[in-house]
Short mmCIF file of C-alpha atoms in Angstrom, two decimals:
data_model
loop_
_atom_site.label_atom_id
_atom_site.label_comp_id
_atom_site.label_asym_id
_atom_site.label_seq_id
_atom_site.Cartn_x
_atom_site.Cartn_y
_atom_site.Cartn_z
CA MET A 1 -31.78 -9.63 1.62
CA SER A 2 -34.20 -8.72 -1.26
CA GLU A 3 -32.90 -7.84 -4.83
CA GLY A 4 -32.92 -4.62 -5.47
CA THR A 5 -32.32 -2.77 -8.68
CA GLY A 6 -29.97 -4.34 -11.07
CA SER A 7 -28.17 -6.99 -8.69
CA GLN A 8 -24.62 -8.00 -10.60
CA GLN A 9 -22.53 -10.63 -9.61
CA TYR A 10 -18.77 -10.47 -9.63
CA GLY A 11 -16.57 -13.27 -8.90
CA ASN A 12 -12.21 -13.69 -7.98
CA ILE A 13 -12.79 -10.49 -5.84
CA ILE A 14 -9.92 -9.86 -3.34
CA LEU A 15 -11.58 -8.12 0.12
CA ALA A 16 -8.60 -6.03 1.21
CA HIS A 17 -6.70 -7.10 4.17
CA ARG A 18 -3.18 -6.70 5.53
CA SER A 19 -2.94 -10.36 4.75
CA GLY A 20 -4.35 -12.99 3.18
CA THR A 21 -5.72 -13.14 -0.46
CA SER A 22 -8.80 -13.71 0.45
CA SER A 23 -11.10 -14.01 -2.48
CA GLY A 24 -14.66 -14.20 -2.87
CA ASN A 25 -17.61 -13.38 -4.95
CA LEU A 26 -19.15 -9.85 -4.85
CA ARG A 27 -22.74 -9.42 -4.75
CA VAL A 28 -24.02 -6.00 -5.46
CA SER A 29 -27.29 -4.52 -5.65
CA SER A 30 -28.98 -1.13 -5.19
CA ASN A 31 -29.76 -2.44 -1.65
CA GLY A 32 -26.21 -3.26 -0.67
CA PHE A 33 -23.06 -5.13 -1.28
CA THR A 34 -22.45 -8.47 0.01
CA TRP A 35 -18.86 -10.34 -0.49
CA LYS A 36 -18.72 -13.86 0.59
CA LYS A 37 -15.24 -15.62 0.78
CA ALA A 38 -14.75 -18.45 -1.60
CA GLY A 39 -15.42 -21.89 -0.39
CA ALA A 40 -16.72 -21.03 3.23
CA GLY A 41 -16.71 -18.84 6.09
CA LYS A 42 -16.00 -15.30 6.19
CA SER A 43 -18.53 -12.62 4.71
CA VAL A 44 -19.02 -9.36 5.01
CA GLU A 45 -22.18 -7.27 4.15
CA ILE A 46 -22.91 -3.47 3.58
CA GLN A 47 -26.34 -1.81 4.01
CA ARG A 48 -26.94 0.77 1.26
CA GLY A 49 -27.62 2.95 3.99
CA ASP A 50 -23.90 2.37 4.96
CA ILE A 51 -22.68 3.53 2.13
CA ASP A 52 -21.34 7.16 2.21
CA GLY A 53 -19.20 7.18 -1.25
CA PHE A 54 -17.28 4.79 -3.90
CA VAL A 55 -13.53 5.46 -5.00
CA TRP A 56 -11.94 3.69 -8.31
CA SER A 57 -8.62 3.33 -8.91
CA LYS A 58 -6.88 0.89 -11.49
CA SER A 59 -3.75 -1.33 -10.12
CA SER A 60 -1.39 -3.39 -10.85
CA ARG A 61 -3.43 -6.30 -9.41
CA GLY A 62 -6.53 -5.66 -10.99
CA CYS A 63 -9.18 -2.21 -10.57
CA GLN A 64 -10.28 -1.58 -7.03
CA LEU A 65 -13.21 -0.26 -5.63
CA THR A 66 -13.28 1.78 -2.21
CA VAL A 67 -16.51 1.48 -0.25
CA LYS A 68 -16.23 4.60 2.14
CA ARG A 69 -18.81 3.85 4.90
CA SER A 70 -20.66 5.88 7.40
CA SER A 71 -20.43 3.55 10.30
CA GLY A 72 -16.20 3.20 10.16
CA PRO A 73 -13.11 2.78 8.06
CA VAL A 74 -13.29 2.11 4.29
CA THR A 75 -13.70 -1.30 3.08
CA GLN A 76 -11.87 -2.15 -0.29
CA PHE A 77 -12.54 -4.87 -3.09
CA LEU A 78 -10.15 -5.90 -5.68
CA GLY A 79 -9.95 -7.62 -8.79
CA PHE A 80 -12.32 -5.74 -10.97
CA ILE A 81 -11.91 -4.85 -14.60
CA ASP A 82 -11.67 -1.86 -16.28
CA LYS A 83 -15.36 -2.27 -17.95
CA ASP A 84 -17.26 -3.41 -14.61
CA LEU A 85 -17.20 0.20 -13.83
CA SER A 86 -20.02 1.46 -15.97
CA ASN A 87 -21.70 -1.43 -14.82
CA LEU A 88 -21.14 -0.34 -11.11
CA ARG A 89 -22.02 2.84 -11.64
CA GLU A 90 -25.09 2.15 -12.66
CA VAL A 91 -25.81 0.17 -9.17
CA ALA A 92 -24.31 3.50 -7.40
CA SER A 93 -26.70 5.96 -9.00
CA ALA A 94 -29.41 3.53 -7.70
CA MET A 95 -27.72 4.66 -4.49
CA ASN A 96 -27.71 8.42 -5.32
CA LYS A 97 -24.10 7.93 -5.13
CA ASP A 98 -21.24 8.55 -7.30
CA ILE A 99 -17.70 6.40 -7.95
CA GLU A 100 -15.10 8.80 -7.64
CA GLU A 101 -12.33 8.06 -10.08
CA GLU A 102 -8.79 8.72 -8.48
CA ALA A 103 -5.21 7.52 -9.43
CA LEU A 104 -3.32 5.51 -6.81
CA SER A 105 0.47 7.11 -5.89
CA ILE A 106 2.83 4.73 -8.28
CA SER A 107 5.83 7.09 -7.91
CA GLY A 108 7.69 4.94 -5.36
CA ARG A 109 8.09 8.21 -3.14
CA ASN A 110 8.19 7.43 0.77
CA TRP A 111 7.02 11.17 1.77
CA GLY A 112 3.76 12.75 1.90
CA ASN A 113 1.06 13.22 3.93
CA ALA A 114 -0.41 11.09 6.31
CA THR A 115 -4.21 11.87 7.58
CA VAL A 116 -6.99 9.95 8.98
CA GLU A 117 -10.57 10.03 7.53
CA ASP A 118 -13.28 8.22 9.37
CA GLY A 119 -11.17 5.75 10.79
CA THR A 120 -9.09 5.22 7.27
CA LEU A 121 -5.53 6.05 7.34
CA VAL A 122 -4.92 7.46 4.07
CA PHE A 123 -0.73 7.91 3.11
CA ARG A 124 -1.17 10.38 0.25
CA VAL A 125 2.01 11.11 -2.33
CA GLY A 126 1.40 14.47 -4.36
CA GLN A 127 -2.01 14.41 -3.92
CA LYS A 128 -2.50 10.31 -4.86
CA PRO A 129 -3.05 7.90 -1.88
CA ALA A 130 -0.60 5.29 -2.01
CA PHE A 131 -2.75 3.24 0.50
CA ARG A 132 -5.28 3.41 2.63
CA ILE A 133 -5.64 1.39 6.42
CA PRO A 134 -8.70 0.90 8.16
CA LEU A 135 -7.64 1.58 11.56
CA LYS A 136 -10.03 -0.99 13.26
CA ASP A 137 -7.40 -3.64 12.25
CA VAL A 138 -4.62 -2.21 13.59
CA GLY A 139 -3.47 -3.76 16.91
CA GLN A 140 -1.60 -0.78 18.63
CA VAL A 141 -0.79 2.31 17.98
CA GLN A 142 2.40 3.62 19.45
CA LEU A 143 3.08 7.63 19.45
CA GLY A 144 7.34 8.82 20.01
CA ARG A 145 9.06 11.92 19.43
CA GLU A 146 8.21 12.30 15.58
CA GLU A 147 7.16 8.71 15.25
CA VAL A 148 3.88 6.64 14.54
CA THR A 149 3.97 3.22 15.37
CA LEU A 150 1.03 0.92 13.63
CA GLU A 151 1.23 -2.74 14.95
CA PHE A 152 -0.80 -5.47 13.12
CA PRO A 153 -2.21 -8.53 15.36
CA VAL A 154 -0.54 -11.71 13.86
CA ASP A 155 -3.28 -13.74 12.25
CA ASP A 156 -1.74 -17.63 11.23
CA THR A 157 -5.15 -18.31 9.86
CA ALA A 158 -4.89 -15.58 7.24
CA GLY A 159 -2.04 -15.37 4.46
CA GLY A 160 -0.68 -18.45 2.02
CA ASP A 161 2.44 -19.80 1.79
CA ASN A 162 3.22 -17.62 -0.66
CA GLU A 163 2.23 -14.21 1.36
CA ASP A 164 4.36 -11.37 3.22
CA ALA A 165 1.98 -10.70 6.39
CA LEU A 166 2.72 -6.81 7.63
CA THR A 167 3.18 -6.85 10.97
CA ASP A 168 4.53 -3.16 11.41
CA MET A 169 4.43 0.15 9.90
CA VAL A 170 6.06 3.76 11.61
CA PHE A 171 6.20 6.84 10.33
CA TYR A 172 8.00 9.58 10.70
CA VAL A 173 6.18 12.68 11.52
CA PRO A 174 7.88 16.02 12.07
CA LYS A 175 6.69 18.59 14.62
CA GLU A 176 6.50 20.50 11.06
CA ALA A 177 3.87 18.18 9.55
CA THR A 178 0.68 18.48 9.35
CA GLY A 179 -0.84 14.97 8.51
CA PHE A 180 -2.32 12.62 11.46
CA ASN A 181 -4.95 15.41 12.21
CA GLU A 182 -8.62 14.21 11.92
CA ASN A 183 -10.18 15.34 8.52
CA GLY B 1 24.18 12.65 2.98
CA SER B 2 23.49 9.61 4.65
CA SER B 3 22.07 7.63 1.40
CA GLY B 4 24.43 8.89 -1.05
CA VAL B 5 21.24 9.97 -2.95
CA ALA B 6 21.76 14.00 -2.08
CA ALA B 7 25.09 14.10 -3.94
CA GLY B 8 24.09 11.74 -7.10
CA ARG B 9 20.15 13.00 -8.99
CA LYS B 10 17.54 14.80 -6.65
CA ALA B 11 16.01 11.91 -4.60
CA SER B 12 13.00 14.30 -4.76
CA ALA B 13 12.94 13.46 -8.36
CA LEU B 14 12.72 9.73 -8.03
CA GLU B 15 9.78 8.05 -9.58
CA SER B 16 9.36 4.60 -10.34
CA TYR B 17 6.67 4.22 -12.50
CA LYS B 18 4.61 6.87 -14.23
CA SER B 19 1.88 4.69 -15.73
CA ILE B 20 -0.06 1.93 -13.82
CA ASP B 21 0.52 -0.39 -17.09
CA GLU B 22 4.07 -0.16 -16.31
CA VAL B 23 3.85 -1.84 -12.86
CA PRO B 24 4.76 -5.50 -13.44
CA SER B 25 1.47 -7.50 -12.37
CA THR B 26 1.63 -10.15 -9.46
CA ARG B 27 -1.16 -12.64 -7.92
CA GLU B 28 1.13 -13.41 -4.81
CA LEU B 29 1.13 -10.78 -2.21
CA ALA B 30 4.90 -11.27 -1.74
CA ILE B 31 7.61 -8.31 -1.73
CA GLN B 32 9.28 -8.19 -4.94
CA VAL B 33 12.15 -6.73 -6.65
CA ASP B 34 11.49 -4.92 -10.47
CA GLN B 35 15.26 -4.43 -11.58
CA LYS B 36 14.49 -2.52 -14.78
CA ASN B 37 12.59 0.11 -12.62
CA GLU B 38 15.12 0.12 -10.04
CA SER B 39 12.01 -0.22 -7.51
CA LEU B 40 10.79 -3.17 -4.81
CA LEU B 41 6.78 -4.07 -4.58
CA VAL B 42 5.20 -4.41 -1.12
CA PRO B 43 1.68 -5.61 0.00
CA ILE B 44 -0.35 -2.92 1.37
CA TYR B 45 -3.60 -3.94 1.87
CA GLY B 46 -4.22 -5.97 -1.53
CA LEU B 47 -2.18 -3.46 -3.55
CA MET B 48 1.36 -3.61 -4.57
CA VAL B 49 3.01 -0.66 -3.46
CA PRO B 50 5.78 0.51 -5.06
CA PHE B 51 9.13 2.47 -3.22
CA HIS B 52 12.14 3.36 -5.70
CA ILE B 53 15.35 1.32 -4.15
CA LEU B 54 16.92 4.85 -3.33
CA THR B 55 14.21 5.71 -0.93
CA VAL B 56 15.64 2.06 0.92
CA LYS B 57 17.94 2.77 3.59
CA ASN B 58 18.44 -0.63 4.77
CA VAL B 59 16.63 -4.17 4.60
CA SER B 60 17.09 -7.27 7.06
CA ASN B 61 15.91 -10.79 7.25
CA ASN B 62 15.78 -12.75 10.89
CA GLN B 63 14.78 -16.28 11.45
CA ASP B 64 12.24 -17.14 13.68
CA GLY B 65 11.34 -20.39 14.06
CA ASP B 66 9.23 -21.38 10.81
CA HIS B 67 8.79 -18.00 10.10
CA ALA B 68 11.45 -15.25 8.99
CA TYR B 69 10.79 -10.94 9.77
CA ILE B 70 11.72 -8.85 6.96
CA ARG B 71 12.19 -5.43 8.10
CA LEU B 72 12.51 -2.41 5.46
CA ASN B 73 14.20 0.70 6.99
CA PHE B 74 13.49 3.71 4.40
CA ASN B 75 15.48 6.90 4.29
CA PHE B 76 13.71 10.34 6.12
CA GLY B 77 14.30 13.60 7.71
CA PRO B 78 16.24 16.33 7.19
CA THR B 79 19.52 13.85 6.24
CA PHE B 80 17.74 12.94 2.95
CA GLU B 81 17.23 15.25 0.52
CA PRO B 82 13.10 15.31 -0.04
CA GLY B 83 13.42 16.06 4.26
CA MET B 84 15.25 19.10 3.70
CA LYS B 85 12.91 19.91 0.64
CA PHE B 86 9.74 19.21 2.10
CA PRO B 87 10.13 19.77 6.21
CA GLN B 88 6.26 18.99 6.64
CA ALA B 89 6.06 15.86 4.98
CA THR B 90 5.28 12.53 7.05
CA PHE B 91 7.81 9.62 5.68
CA LEU B 92 7.15 6.18 5.47
CA LYS B 93 9.75 4.85 7.85
CA GLU B 94 9.79 1.45 8.04
CA LEU B 95 7.74 -1.66 7.07
CA SER B 96 7.78 -5.04 8.72
CA TYR B 97 6.37 -8.38 7.64
CA ARG B 98 6.37 -11.97 8.38
CA THR B 99 6.60 -14.63 6.10
CA SER B 100 6.34 -18.46 6.21
CA ASP B 101 8.58 -19.09 3.31
CA THR B 102 11.90 -18.26 4.68
CA ARG B 103 13.95 -19.12 1.27
CA HIS B 104 11.73 -16.43 -0.07
CA ALA B 105 12.94 -13.92 2.35
CA THR B 106 16.58 -14.30 2.30
CA LYS B 107 16.15 -13.98 -1.40
CA VAL B 108 14.52 -11.27 -1.64
CA VAL B 109 16.39 -9.30 1.35
CA GLN B 110 19.58 -10.06 -0.92
CA GLU B 111 18.25 -8.87 -4.19
CA ILE B 112 17.21 -5.59 -2.14
CA LYS B 113 20.66 -5.40 -0.61
CA VAL B 114 22.06 -5.72 -4.36
CA LEU B 115 20.13 -3.62 -6.47
CA ARG B 116 20.43 -0.57 -3.33
CA SER B 117 24.58 -1.06 -3.63
CA SER B 118 24.66 -1.11 -7.00
CA VAL B 119 22.06 2.38 -7.82
CA SER B 120 23.47 4.17 -4.85
CA GLN B 121 27.49 3.24 -6.52
CA ARG B 122 26.24 4.42 -10.21
CA GLU B 123 24.76 7.47 -8.33
CA LYS B 124 27.73 8.17 -6.66
CA GLU B 125 30.11 7.66 -9.52
CA ARG B 126 27.49 10.20 -11.84
CA ALA B 127 27.61 12.35 -9.22
CA GLU B 128 31.46 12.19 -9.38
CA ARG B 129 31.99 12.75 -13.01
CA ALA B 130 29.44 15.78 -12.85
CA THR B 131 31.34 17.54 -10.22
#
């Protein structure tokens, strides 16, 4: 990949996954994003043409950049600091994209609205997203009466000893609910 | 109500945190209990997502060889006050986690049970005094 405008590097950036604190190095330029897992192995590349937009959120584990992609679900990177935002804005504007700032729901409520947006399940509580789940990571979806179950495949190679890996997530979806419709 | 919540302070008014700065920061992606704010924090896609203890219906821990499974069941639907207030709302009903740290599973499940029971009891007493 040739260098684009204002290439930047960020260390200790976590690629959000259902389990596993995959920490790595993120290189960002107007050509796109390349994340490489620390040590060896896994890498993720997002070409400029595949980037639809960005969302920036503060979390208790550092700031999160959500990359909306035209080819499918979002990719989420965690571990930025506040002041990274202005530098990332420069790259985004070189791509003619905005970085939308959005507060996460931290109200502790378990009711809201679940929608599917471009292959990503977004659970919002009082308009604010509590979490986003790329549906390609879901192993199985089961539809019951007023119930949706998401099953995640167990991956023994991800996740360390100190991590709890999500295996099942069940939503109660009353027949009156407006959620789970494709936006 | 099934949760004891409807009798006390309205569950629909529960709020774990007002600002992100109040949420305890953690490196590990493991379920934890925040006693001070009467909430648990669970890992979902890299984030630690808070749930108020009064949204929890019950929690269980099942050991399977080297691993343990932690299952969280939440209150939902018409028997839960927010479900009556917001009939169109979708509820997170259940979360299951797998961990290789069986001691952590035992400890955190116990912590959740104790906190849930003491906060429910307090809310019940508060409601009784109010009537």
